[in-house]
């Protein structure tokens, strides 16, 4: 009987190659791998033809799916090679890590305690003299987080993990002694680029034994339990009579598994651990999620480079440089064949100078910088982003065990011909076509359950309600979101309807509930319509805030619009909308009385939204109620902003004539005591468009006279407000108003000429410039009417400033 320990680095191609050679030479009769025992039943799927790494084992608690752990594998992961060897040769293969049933149960208990503490603090309030400590952080033995981790979390059995572990200093010392700046580069050249060495693992064990000598007492309780569980499984294999046992584990654990302590000591460590019911499945993964930058504890810096080391070990540098050249050419950057040859020669030379057997990633990047990029680093950043990771999405077999909701979603993706792809793609839908409508419903339903596979975007030129434009990009964590959503139903349609009914009871904010109604119709959740609309009607009946009622109209108007396109019954929506419009029109005049400017600005936005919704509906009954409410907002005691906007909307709807509007404008401009109110009234009246002033002489004259009547102090005070109003106009409108200011000034000039002292000679010097600004050219007699024009310039000083 012999136990052979193979200390590896997770996702290391050199370790994977050496391990595959060692297993072929050793021919073990039992393979034990560091990993979750709950996933043993998934191992036969690893050699299926349609299993394509990168993939991950997902271990989760069905009762609380948010407690989950990922165990990712790439093609060049040593554990993956051990799994495939065992399944291809019929060798019993097991996982031997501490069961996730215990680790997840611990995390669930910690979170439950934290939730209980939060409830207590909420009820009785915190102690004024201290701050409550988070229970999840208080227990140093609890390292499993409540959110999904790429696991095992806080695993120190890889070199990157070791940098965050007490062993990090020891490995750093070894790297420095070997002449390397960091342990990553050292390990990469020592192990990952090697292609032979069956004696590699003995050297790794010796190195890790030295590294652990002074750090044994610093190990966490969780890591001690993990190693105790591994030793127990090794003892079990020996007891069952296996003669040649291969143990594949993180290099850091090898010394702890070499000399087995008493079984009782390990049993005591694993005694009385909590246990939860867990489930396991395979899920697609990506190289991006294997990268160190993703936050994965066992992450590697360059999965794309490691793929070359695994597939083409003899010519990895050449193949990678060819990929770089193709990428640069794709982005219209210079990269000839001679550049590739020169960069390869320079990388080889640099590796020789550094006494390394072959160039690594550091030498290749330095060579590219020198031969191709010079002083700029932008192309190098492009290569680092596109090729160091070289992201790709794995694939799992069709017969992989999945929850019913996941199976239903995958079937819908297949029937709609929408494969889940990692790369971004665009999708244009015409909802008048049945197949496109099915795709739209699928995407909206998934978005409602938190799976943002697609995001809608605006496209100019196609704004009809039957057009939808999507940006699609699938992410591996969407599978976990669907697992969490499985509690709502076994099919996507059932889950969406159940989720909507639950939300209808929980949401107590009217605008949010109306947005939910819009999503409900887009997702074609017909069974939830009666429940949601009943909840909305009850909530609307108890809502007296005019702003909330107005804000709720726009989503419902969109619901009716989409209802016509999608062919769904919106009768219940129209019934609720009837009551909302009536309540909003009654509450609006009361809400506009006696409010401050901040509240008026908020109400102004809500009025604009509601007016746009009612224009969209084109219902005469709704418009009649709306115009009556607006007319009651034009009286006294209504905030000037709201009153001005109400008058503007009334004339746009042709409910008021120009004469009536001019009278309201004249009344607003006749308040010499509070000019600020006039400016606010004008802001509401003119906001967004100045065509009324361009096209209507009477309104223009009233505004012109009011501006001209302001003294310098008041005009300076009001100028920022007026400029803010005029800034909302289109450029063409502002240009026409500026021309009209010039024309109006010259016409009104003689009226006030007697009130100012005029110096004809000095005025003559500026008249040509004024004529050019105002567009009042008089080439035949440039000096005519000098006094009159100068008076006009003086009397219309405020108008010119306004323009």
PDB file of C-alpha atoms in Angstrom, residues 172-455:
ATOM      1  CA  UNK A 172       8.179  35.520  -1.279  1.00  0.00           C
ATOM      2  CA  UNK A 173      11.510  34.820   0.410  1.00  0.00           C
ATOM      3  CA  UNK A 174      12.032  31.746  -1.746  1.00  0.00           C
ATOM      4  CA  UNK A 175      11.229  33.745  -4.881  1.00  0.00           C
ATOM      5  CA  UNK A 176      13.654  36.512  -3.935  1.00  0.00           C
ATOM      6  CA  UNK A 177      16.372  33.969  -3.171  1.00  0.00           C
ATOM      7  CA  UNK A 178      15.877  32.591  -6.687  1.00  0.00           C
ATOM      8  CA  UNK A 179      16.220  36.063  -8.204  1.00  0.00           C
ATOM      9  CA  UNK A 180      12.533  36.774  -8.921  1.00  0.00           C
ATOM     10  CA  UNK A 181      10.631  39.909  -8.003  1.00  0.00           C
ATOM     11  CA  UNK A 182       7.493  38.057  -6.849  1.00  0.00           C
ATOM     12  CA  UNK A 183       6.323  34.541  -6.076  1.00  0.00           C
ATOM     13  CA  UNK A 184       3.945  34.423  -9.064  1.00  0.00           C
ATOM     14  CA  UNK A 185       6.691  34.846 -11.664  1.00  0.00           C
ATOM     15  CA  UNK A 186       8.945  32.489  -9.750  1.00  0.00           C
ATOM     16  CA  UNK A 187       6.331  29.721  -9.605  1.00  0.00           C
ATOM     17  CA  UNK A 188       5.437  30.299 -13.241  1.00  0.00           C
ATOM     18  CA  UNK A 189       8.998  29.693 -14.423  1.00  0.00           C
ATOM     19  CA  UNK A 190       9.769  26.963 -11.903  1.00  0.00           C
ATOM     20  CA  UNK A 191       6.652  24.864 -12.463  1.00  0.00           C
ATOM     21  CA  UNK A 192       4.130  26.016 -15.065  1.00  0.00           C
ATOM     22  CA  UNK A 193       6.482  26.115 -18.050  1.00  0.00           C
ATOM     23  CA  UNK A 194       8.016  22.716 -17.307  1.00  0.00           C
ATOM     24  CA  UNK A 195       6.974  19.825 -19.505  1.00  0.00           C
ATOM     25  CA  UNK A 196       8.676  16.760 -18.078  1.00  0.00           C
ATOM     26  CA  UNK A 197       9.585  16.517 -14.433  1.00  0.00           C
ATOM     27  CA  UNK A 198       7.851  13.657 -12.665  1.00  0.00           C
ATOM     28  CA  UNK A 199      10.085  14.551  -9.724  1.00  0.00           C
ATOM     29  CA  UNK A 200       8.486  17.971  -9.583  1.00  0.00           C
ATOM     30  CA  UNK A 201       6.035  17.020  -6.837  1.00  0.00           C
ATOM     31  CA  UNK A 202       8.748  15.793  -4.465  1.00  0.00           C
ATOM     32  CA  UNK A 203      10.448  19.179  -4.809  1.00  0.00           C
ATOM     33  CA  UNK A 204       7.164  20.985  -4.183  1.00  0.00           C
ATOM     34  CA  UNK A 205       6.543  18.920  -1.048  1.00  0.00           C
ATOM     35  CA  UNK A 206      10.005  19.666   0.296  1.00  0.00           C
ATOM     36  CA  UNK A 207       9.572  23.372  -0.409  1.00  0.00           C
ATOM     37  CA  UNK A 208       6.157  23.558   1.284  1.00  0.00           C
ATOM     38  CA  UNK A 209       7.407  21.597   4.297  1.00  0.00           C
ATOM     39  CA  UNK A 210      10.031  24.274   4.866  1.00  0.00           C
ATOM     40  CA  UNK A 211       7.510  27.059   4.283  1.00  0.00           C
ATOM     41  CA  UNK A 212       5.077  25.641   6.858  1.00  0.00           C
ATOM     42  CA  UNK A 213       7.555  24.973   9.659  1.00  0.00           C
ATOM     43  CA  UNK A 214       7.122  28.280  11.456  1.00  0.00           C
ATOM     44  CA  UNK A 215       3.493  28.864  10.459  1.00  0.00           C
ATOM     45  CA  UNK A 216       1.663  25.812  11.739  1.00  0.00           C
ATOM     46  CA  UNK A 217       0.198  27.651  14.726  1.00  0.00           C
ATOM     47  CA  UNK A 218      -1.210  30.470  12.570  1.00  0.00           C
ATOM     48  CA  UNK A 219      -3.610  28.252  10.602  1.00  0.00           C
ATOM     49  CA  UNK A 220      -7.306  29.042  11.011  1.00  0.00           C
ATOM     50  CA  UNK A 221      -9.717  26.581  12.597  1.00  0.00           C
ATOM     51  CA  UNK A 222     -11.517  26.191   9.284  1.00  0.00           C
ATOM     52  CA  UNK A 223      -8.319  25.211   7.458  1.00  0.00           C
ATOM     53  CA  UNK A 224      -7.406  22.776  10.223  1.00  0.00           C
ATOM     54  CA  UNK A 225     -10.824  21.128   9.807  1.00  0.00           C
ATOM     55  CA  UNK A 226     -10.348  20.911   6.056  1.00  0.00           C
ATOM     56  CA  UNK A 227      -7.025  19.140   6.440  1.00  0.00           C
ATOM     57  CA  UNK A 228      -8.496  16.838   9.090  1.00  0.00           C
ATOM     58  CA  UNK A 229     -11.267  15.877   6.670  1.00  0.00           C
ATOM     59  CA  UNK A 230      -8.717  15.090   3.944  1.00  0.00           C
ATOM     60  CA  UNK A 231      -6.727  12.885   6.296  1.00  0.00           C
ATOM     61  CA  UNK A 232      -9.885  11.014   7.304  1.00  0.00           C
ATOM     62  CA  UNK A 233     -10.611  10.225   3.647  1.00  0.00           C
ATOM     63  CA  UNK A 234      -7.057   8.996   3.125  1.00  0.00           C
ATOM     64  CA  UNK A 235      -7.444   6.670   6.116  1.00  0.00           C
ATOM     65  CA  UNK A 236     -10.736   5.439   4.667  1.00  0.00           C
ATOM     66  CA  UNK A 237      -9.040   4.568   1.361  1.00  0.00           C
ATOM     67  CA  UNK A 238      -6.305   2.673   3.173  1.00  0.00           C
ATOM     68  CA  UNK A 239      -8.879   0.834   5.252  1.00  0.00           C
ATOM     69  CA  UNK A 240     -10.815  -0.174   2.133  1.00  0.00           C
ATOM     70  CA  UNK A 241      -7.722  -1.964   0.816  1.00  0.00           C
ATOM     71  CA  UNK A 242      -6.585   0.262  -2.049  1.00  0.00           C
ATOM     72  CA  UNK A 243      -2.909  -0.294  -2.792  1.00  0.00           C
ATOM     73  CA  UNK A 244      -1.907   2.760  -4.844  1.00  0.00           C
ATOM     74  CA  UNK A 245      -3.645   5.945  -3.760  1.00  0.00           C
ATOM     75  CA  UNK A 246      -3.051   9.242  -5.568  1.00  0.00           C
ATOM     76  CA  UNK A 247      -3.936  12.350  -3.566  1.00  0.00           C
ATOM     77  CA  UNK A 248      -4.234  15.597  -5.539  1.00  0.00           C
ATOM     78  CA  UNK A 249      -4.369  18.670  -3.322  1.00  0.00           C
ATOM     79  CA  UNK A 250      -3.117  22.204  -3.019  1.00  0.00           C
ATOM     80  CA  UNK A 251       0.624  22.352  -2.539  1.00  0.00           C
ATOM     81  CA  UNK A 252       0.203  24.076   0.816  1.00  0.00           C
ATOM     82  CA  UNK A 253      -1.635  21.055   2.280  1.00  0.00           C
ATOM     83  CA  UNK A 254       0.889  18.360   1.305  1.00  0.00           C
ATOM     84  CA  UNK A 255       3.002  18.472   4.525  1.00  0.00           C
ATOM     85  CA  UNK A 256      -0.165  18.262   6.640  1.00  0.00           C
ATOM     86  CA  UNK A 257      -1.285  15.112   4.797  1.00  0.00           C
ATOM     87  CA  UNK A 258       2.068  13.337   4.719  1.00  0.00           C
ATOM     88  CA  UNK A 259       2.299  12.387   8.395  1.00  0.00           C
ATOM     89  CA  UNK A 260      -1.105  11.297   9.634  1.00  0.00           C
ATOM     90  CA  UNK A 261      -1.784  12.125  13.294  1.00  0.00           C
ATOM     91  CA  UNK A 262      -4.108   9.990  15.382  1.00  0.00           C
ATOM     92  CA  UNK A 263      -7.554   9.459  13.916  1.00  0.00           C
ATOM     93  CA  UNK A 264      -9.073  10.557  17.237  1.00  0.00           C
ATOM     94  CA  UNK A 265      -7.485  14.011  16.999  1.00  0.00           C
ATOM     95  CA  UNK A 266      -9.002  14.562  13.565  1.00  0.00           C
ATOM     96  CA  UNK A 267     -12.359  13.141  14.668  1.00  0.00           C
ATOM     97  CA  UNK A 268     -12.440  15.593  17.569  1.00  0.00           C
ATOM     98  CA  UNK A 269     -11.880  18.513  15.165  1.00  0.00           C
ATOM     99  CA  UNK A 270     -14.814  17.381  13.018  1.00  0.00           C
ATOM    100  CA  UNK A 271     -17.118  16.566  15.884  1.00  0.00           C
ATOM    101  CA  UNK A 272     -20.587  18.178  16.223  1.00  0.00           C
ATOM    102  CA  UNK A 273     -20.296  20.366  13.123  1.00  0.00           C
ATOM    103  CA  UNK A 274     -23.578  21.865  11.880  1.00  0.00           C
ATOM    104  CA  UNK A 275     -24.931  20.397   8.671  1.00  0.00           C
ATOM    105  CA  UNK A 276     -27.232  21.728   5.983  1.00  0.00           C
ATOM    106  CA  UNK A 277     -28.888  20.076   3.035  1.00  0.00           C
ATOM    107  CA  UNK A 278     -27.003  21.013  -0.133  1.00  0.00           C
ATOM    108  CA  UNK A 279     -27.227  20.224  -3.830  1.00  0.00           C
ATOM    109  CA  UNK A 280     -24.614  20.202  -6.587  1.00  0.00           C
ATOM    110  CA  UNK A 281     -24.581  20.802 -10.311  1.00  0.00           C
ATOM    111  CA  UNK A 282     -22.282  21.854 -13.128  1.00  0.00           C
ATOM    112  CA  UNK A 283     -22.494  25.351 -14.591  1.00  0.00           C
ATOM    113  CA  UNK A 284     -20.631  27.048 -17.462  1.00  0.00           C
ATOM    114  CA  UNK A 285     -17.744  29.291 -16.424  1.00  0.00           C
ATOM    115  CA  UNK A 286     -15.438  31.808 -18.080  1.00  0.00           C
ATOM    116  CA  UNK A 287     -11.752  32.602 -18.178  1.00  0.00           C
ATOM    117  CA  UNK A 288     -12.641  36.056 -16.943  1.00  0.00           C
ATOM    118  CA  UNK A 289     -13.949  34.492 -13.731  1.00  0.00           C
ATOM    119  CA  UNK A 290     -10.708  32.534 -13.369  1.00  0.00           C
ATOM    120  CA  UNK A 291      -8.654  35.710 -13.563  1.00  0.00           C
ATOM    121  CA  UNK A 292      -7.168  37.173 -10.419  1.00  0.00           C
ATOM    122  CA  UNK A 293      -8.762  40.562 -11.158  1.00  0.00           C
ATOM    123  CA  UNK A 294     -12.245  39.048 -10.775  1.00  0.00           C
ATOM    124  CA  UNK A 295     -11.655  38.628  -7.021  1.00  0.00           C
ATOM    125  CA  UNK A 296     -11.382  34.838  -7.198  1.00  0.00           C
ATOM    126  CA  UNK A 297      -9.070  33.710  -4.387  1.00  0.00           C
ATOM    127  CA  UNK A 298      -7.319  31.068  -6.502  1.00  0.00           C
ATOM    128  CA  UNK A 299      -7.273  33.330  -9.552  1.00  0.00           C
ATOM    129  CA  UNK A 300      -4.503  33.379 -12.135  1.00  0.00           C
ATOM    130  CA  UNK A 301      -3.196  36.449 -13.899  1.00  0.00           C
ATOM    131  CA  UNK A 302      -3.321  35.251 -17.520  1.00  0.00           C
ATOM    132  CA  UNK A 303      -5.719  32.380 -18.402  1.00  0.00           C
ATOM    133  CA  UNK A 304      -5.274  33.102 -22.124  1.00  0.00           C
ATOM    134  CA  UNK A 305      -1.492  32.657 -21.865  1.00  0.00           C
ATOM    135  CA  UNK A 306      -1.917  29.503 -19.764  1.00  0.00           C
ATOM    136  CA  UNK A 307      -4.132  28.034 -22.476  1.00  0.00           C
ATOM    137  CA  UNK A 308      -1.230  28.369 -24.932  1.00  0.00           C
ATOM    138  CA  UNK A 309       1.153  26.785 -22.402  1.00  0.00           C
ATOM    139  CA  UNK A 310      -1.205  23.828 -22.135  1.00  0.00           C
ATOM    140  CA  UNK A 311      -2.076  23.279 -25.803  1.00  0.00           C
ATOM    141  CA  UNK A 312       1.204  24.211 -27.510  1.00  0.00           C
ATOM    142  CA  UNK A 313       3.905  23.945 -24.831  1.00  0.00           C
ATOM    143  CA  UNK A 314       6.840  23.878 -27.275  1.00  0.00           C
ATOM    144  CA  UNK A 315       5.705  26.934 -29.249  1.00  0.00           C
ATOM    145  CA  UNK A 316       3.539  28.805 -26.748  1.00  0.00           C
ATOM    146  CA  UNK A 317       5.449  32.066 -27.191  1.00  0.00           C
ATOM    147  CA  UNK A 318       5.177  31.972 -30.987  1.00  0.00           C
ATOM    148  CA  UNK A 319       1.442  31.186 -30.994  1.00  0.00           C
ATOM    149  CA  UNK A 320       0.747  33.901 -28.453  1.00  0.00           C
ATOM    150  CA  UNK A 321       2.690  36.518 -30.458  1.00  0.00           C
ATOM    151  CA  UNK A 322       0.743  35.521 -33.579  1.00  0.00           C
ATOM    152  CA  UNK A 323      -2.487  36.125 -31.650  1.00  0.00           C
ATOM    153  CA  UNK A 324      -1.135  39.527 -30.626  1.00  0.00           C
ATOM    154  CA  UNK A 325      -0.376  40.437 -34.243  1.00  0.00           C
ATOM    155  CA  UNK A 326      -3.846  39.373 -35.380  1.00  0.00           C
ATOM    156  CA  UNK A 327      -5.428  41.435 -32.623  1.00  0.00           C
ATOM    157  CA  UNK A 328      -3.403  44.533 -33.523  1.00  0.00           C
ATOM    158  CA  UNK A 329      -4.286  44.202 -37.209  1.00  0.00           C
ATOM    159  CA  UNK A 330      -7.947  43.841 -36.295  1.00  0.00           C
ATOM    160  CA  UNK A 331      -7.720  47.250 -34.636  1.00  0.00           C
ATOM    161  CA  UNK A 332      -5.833  48.784 -37.606  1.00  0.00           C
ATOM    162  CA  UNK A 333      -2.457  48.829 -35.846  1.00  0.00           C
ATOM    163  CA  UNK A 334       0.843  47.909 -37.461  1.00  0.00           C
ATOM    164  CA  UNK A 335       2.007  44.342 -36.803  1.00  0.00           C
ATOM    165  CA  UNK A 336       3.911  42.637 -39.596  1.00  0.00           C
ATOM    166  CA  UNK A 337       5.413  39.165 -39.702  1.00  0.00           C
ATOM    167  CA  UNK A 338       8.859  40.682 -39.285  1.00  0.00           C
ATOM    168  CA  UNK A 339       7.673  42.372 -36.086  1.00  0.00           C
ATOM    169  CA  UNK A 340       6.555  39.007 -34.710  1.00  0.00           C
ATOM    170  CA  UNK A 341       9.891  37.393 -35.575  1.00  0.00           C
ATOM    171  CA  UNK A 342      11.832  40.260 -34.047  1.00  0.00           C
ATOM    172  CA  UNK A 343       9.735  40.191 -30.860  1.00  0.00           C
ATOM    173  CA  UNK A 344      10.210  36.409 -30.532  1.00  0.00           C
ATOM    174  CA  UNK A 345      13.999  36.700 -30.927  1.00  0.00           C
ATOM    175  CA  UNK A 346      14.137  39.521 -28.403  1.00  0.00           C
ATOM    176  CA  UNK A 347      12.036  37.512 -25.909  1.00  0.00           C
ATOM    177  CA  UNK A 348      14.335  34.485 -26.314  1.00  0.00           C
ATOM    178  CA  UNK A 349      17.406  36.652 -25.790  1.00  0.00           C
ATOM    179  CA  UNK A 350      15.893  38.292 -22.726  1.00  0.00           C
ATOM    180  CA  UNK A 351      15.031  34.879 -21.253  1.00  0.00           C
ATOM    181  CA  UNK A 352      18.639  33.727 -21.795  1.00  0.00           C
ATOM    182  CA  UNK A 353      19.989  36.813 -20.067  1.00  0.00           C
ATOM    183  CA  UNK A 354      17.737  36.045 -17.135  1.00  0.00           C
ATOM    184  CA  UNK A 355      18.932  32.397 -17.130  1.00  0.00           C
ATOM    185  CA  UNK A 356      15.496  31.014 -17.944  1.00  0.00           C
ATOM    186  CA  UNK A 357      14.845  28.047 -20.181  1.00  0.00           C
ATOM    187  CA  UNK A 358      12.222  29.761 -22.349  1.00  0.00           C
ATOM    188  CA  UNK A 359      10.518  33.157 -22.501  1.00  0.00           C
ATOM    189  CA  UNK A 360       7.598  33.752 -20.199  1.00  0.00           C
ATOM    190  CA  UNK A 361       4.849  36.308 -20.272  1.00  0.00           C
ATOM    191  CA  UNK A 362       7.024  39.029 -18.785  1.00  0.00           C
ATOM    192  CA  UNK A 363       9.651  38.618 -21.509  1.00  0.00           C
ATOM    193  CA  UNK A 364       7.007  38.560 -24.248  1.00  0.00           C
ATOM    194  CA  UNK A 365       5.336  41.758 -23.061  1.00  0.00           C
ATOM    195  CA  UNK A 366       8.703  43.509 -22.755  1.00  0.00           C
ATOM    196  CA  UNK A 367       9.641  42.405 -26.280  1.00  0.00           C
ATOM    197  CA  UNK A 368       6.355  43.681 -27.709  1.00  0.00           C
ATOM    198  CA  UNK A 369       6.796  47.021 -25.969  1.00  0.00           C
ATOM    199  CA  UNK A 370      10.291  47.399 -27.401  1.00  0.00           C
ATOM    200  CA  UNK A 371       9.688  46.238 -30.971  1.00  0.00           C
ATOM    201  CA  UNK A 372       6.183  47.513 -31.678  1.00  0.00           C
ATOM    202  CA  UNK A 373       4.928  50.115 -29.245  1.00  0.00           C
ATOM    203  CA  UNK A 374       7.873  52.309 -28.264  1.00  0.00           C
ATOM    204  CA  UNK A 375       6.856  54.906 -25.690  1.00  0.00           C
ATOM    205  CA  UNK A 376       3.092  54.344 -25.899  1.00  0.00           C
ATOM    206  CA  UNK A 377       1.414  51.680 -23.781  1.00  0.00           C
ATOM    207  CA  UNK A 378      -2.123  51.817 -25.259  1.00  0.00           C
ATOM    208  CA  UNK A 379      -1.648  48.760 -27.566  1.00  0.00           C
ATOM    209  CA  UNK A 380      -0.152  46.838 -24.658  1.00  0.00           C
ATOM    210  CA  UNK A 381      -3.251  47.543 -22.576  1.00  0.00           C
ATOM    211  CA  UNK A 382      -5.365  46.245 -25.474  1.00  0.00           C
ATOM    212  CA  UNK A 383      -3.368  43.004 -25.508  1.00  0.00           C
ATOM    213  CA  UNK A 384      -3.609  42.636 -21.753  1.00  0.00           C
ATOM    214  CA  UNK A 385      -7.365  43.071 -21.890  1.00  0.00           C
ATOM    215  CA  UNK A 386      -8.049  40.829 -24.891  1.00  0.00           C
ATOM    216  CA  UNK A 387      -5.364  38.134 -24.794  1.00  0.00           C
ATOM    217  CA  UNK A 388      -4.130  37.703 -21.242  1.00  0.00           C
ATOM    218  CA  UNK A 389      -7.624  36.622 -20.277  1.00  0.00           C
ATOM    219  CA  UNK A 390      -8.917  35.637 -23.753  1.00  0.00           C
ATOM    220  CA  UNK A 391     -12.366  35.177 -22.306  1.00  0.00           C
ATOM    221  CA  UNK A 392     -14.513  32.242 -23.348  1.00  0.00           C
ATOM    222  CA  UNK A 393     -17.649  30.557 -22.018  1.00  0.00           C
ATOM    223  CA  UNK A 394     -17.694  26.845 -21.236  1.00  0.00           C
ATOM    224  CA  UNK A 395     -20.451  24.349 -21.941  1.00  0.00           C
ATOM    225  CA  UNK A 396     -22.072  21.586 -19.876  1.00  0.00           C
ATOM    226  CA  UNK A 397     -23.822  18.377 -21.065  1.00  0.00           C
ATOM    227  CA  UNK A 398     -27.528  18.424 -21.801  1.00  0.00           C
ATOM    228  CA  UNK A 399     -28.163  15.624 -19.274  1.00  0.00           C
ATOM    229  CA  UNK A 400     -26.513  17.515 -16.419  1.00  0.00           C
ATOM    230  CA  UNK A 401     -28.847  17.598 -13.377  1.00  0.00           C
ATOM    231  CA  UNK A 402     -30.583  20.980 -13.249  1.00  0.00           C
ATOM    232  CA  UNK A 403     -33.451  22.485 -11.317  1.00  0.00           C
ATOM    233  CA  UNK A 404     -36.752  22.638 -13.239  1.00  0.00           C
ATOM    234  CA  UNK A 405     -36.552  26.403 -13.766  1.00  0.00           C
ATOM    235  CA  UNK A 406     -33.066  26.179 -15.289  1.00  0.00           C
ATOM    236  CA  UNK A 407     -34.198  23.362 -17.564  1.00  0.00           C
ATOM    237  CA  UNK A 408     -37.187  25.402 -18.701  1.00  0.00           C
ATOM    238  CA  UNK A 409     -35.035  28.459 -19.435  1.00  0.00           C
ATOM    239  CA  UNK A 410     -32.538  26.429 -21.457  1.00  0.00           C
ATOM    240  CA  UNK A 411     -35.395  24.875 -23.416  1.00  0.00           C
ATOM    241  CA  UNK A 412     -36.829  28.339 -24.105  1.00  0.00           C
ATOM    242  CA  UNK A 413     -33.431  29.567 -25.243  1.00  0.00           C
ATOM    243  CA  UNK A 414     -33.256  26.643 -27.628  1.00  0.00           C
ATOM    244  CA  UNK A 415     -36.786  27.087 -29.007  1.00  0.00           C
ATOM    245  CA  UNK A 416     -36.277  30.854 -29.450  1.00  0.00           C
ATOM    246  CA  UNK A 417     -32.866  30.253 -31.055  1.00  0.00           C
ATOM    247  CA  UNK A 418     -31.155  32.532 -28.555  1.00  0.00           C
ATOM    248  CA  UNK A 419     -28.013  30.685 -27.417  1.00  0.00           C
ATOM    249  CA  UNK A 420     -26.303  31.954 -24.274  1.00  0.00           C
ATOM    250  CA  UNK A 421     -23.065  33.552 -25.425  1.00  0.00           C
ATOM    251  CA  UNK A 422     -20.453  35.333 -23.388  1.00  0.00           C
ATOM    252  CA  UNK A 423     -19.591  37.947 -26.009  1.00  0.00           C
ATOM    253  CA  UNK A 424     -21.817  40.990 -26.490  1.00  0.00           C
ATOM    254  CA  UNK A 425     -24.293  40.829 -29.355  1.00  0.00           C
ATOM    255  CA  UNK A 426     -27.111  43.011 -30.628  1.00  0.00           C
ATOM    256  CA  UNK A 427     -30.670  41.878 -31.225  1.00  0.00           C
ATOM    257  CA  UNK A 428     -33.323  43.825 -33.124  1.00  0.00           C
ATOM    258  CA  UNK A 429     -36.927  42.718 -32.671  1.00  0.00           C
ATOM    259  CA  UNK A 430     -40.127  43.522 -34.535  1.00  0.00           C
ATOM    260  CA  UNK A 431     -42.949  42.653 -32.171  1.00  0.00           C
ATOM    261  CA  UNK A 432     -45.374  42.212 -35.044  1.00  0.00           C
ATOM    262  CA  UNK A 433     -43.627  38.908 -35.768  1.00  0.00           C
ATOM    263  CA  UNK A 434     -44.585  36.005 -33.499  1.00  0.00           C
ATOM    264  CA  UNK A 435     -41.041  34.645 -33.160  1.00  0.00           C
ATOM    265  CA  UNK A 436     -39.670  38.069 -32.246  1.00  0.00           C
ATOM    266  CA  UNK A 437     -42.435  38.575 -29.704  1.00  0.00           C
ATOM    267  CA  UNK A 438     -41.492  35.273 -28.019  1.00  0.00           C
ATOM    268  CA  UNK A 439     -37.876  36.423 -27.727  1.00  0.00           C
ATOM    269  CA  UNK A 440     -38.959  39.744 -26.235  1.00  0.00           C
ATOM    270  CA  UNK A 441     -41.154  38.026 -23.651  1.00  0.00           C
ATOM    271  CA  UNK A 442     -38.317  35.655 -22.708  1.00  0.00           C
ATOM    272  CA  UNK A 443     -35.866  38.526 -22.173  1.00  0.00           C
ATOM    273  CA  UNK A 444     -38.354  40.611 -20.174  1.00  0.00           C
ATOM    274  CA  UNK A 445     -39.268  37.644 -17.969  1.00  0.00           C
ATOM    275  CA  UNK A 446     -35.648  36.875 -17.214  1.00  0.00           C
ATOM    276  CA  UNK A 447     -34.971  40.534 -16.415  1.00  0.00           C
ATOM    277  CA  UNK A 448     -37.874  40.514 -13.978  1.00  0.00           C
ATOM    278  CA  UNK A 449     -36.229  37.651 -12.075  1.00  0.00           C
ATOM    279  CA  UNK A 450     -32.890  39.476 -11.903  1.00  0.00           C
ATOM    280  CA  UNK A 451     -31.263  37.831 -14.949  1.00  0.00           C
ATOM    281  CA  UNK A 452     -30.184  40.840 -17.010  1.00  0.00           C
ATOM    282  CA  UNK A 453     -29.161  38.814 -20.027  1.00  0.00           C
ATOM    283  CA  UNK A 454     -30.410  41.590 -22.293  1.00  0.00           C
ATOM    284  CA  UNK A 455     -30.642  45.358 -21.875  1.00  0.00           C
TER     285      UNK A 455
END
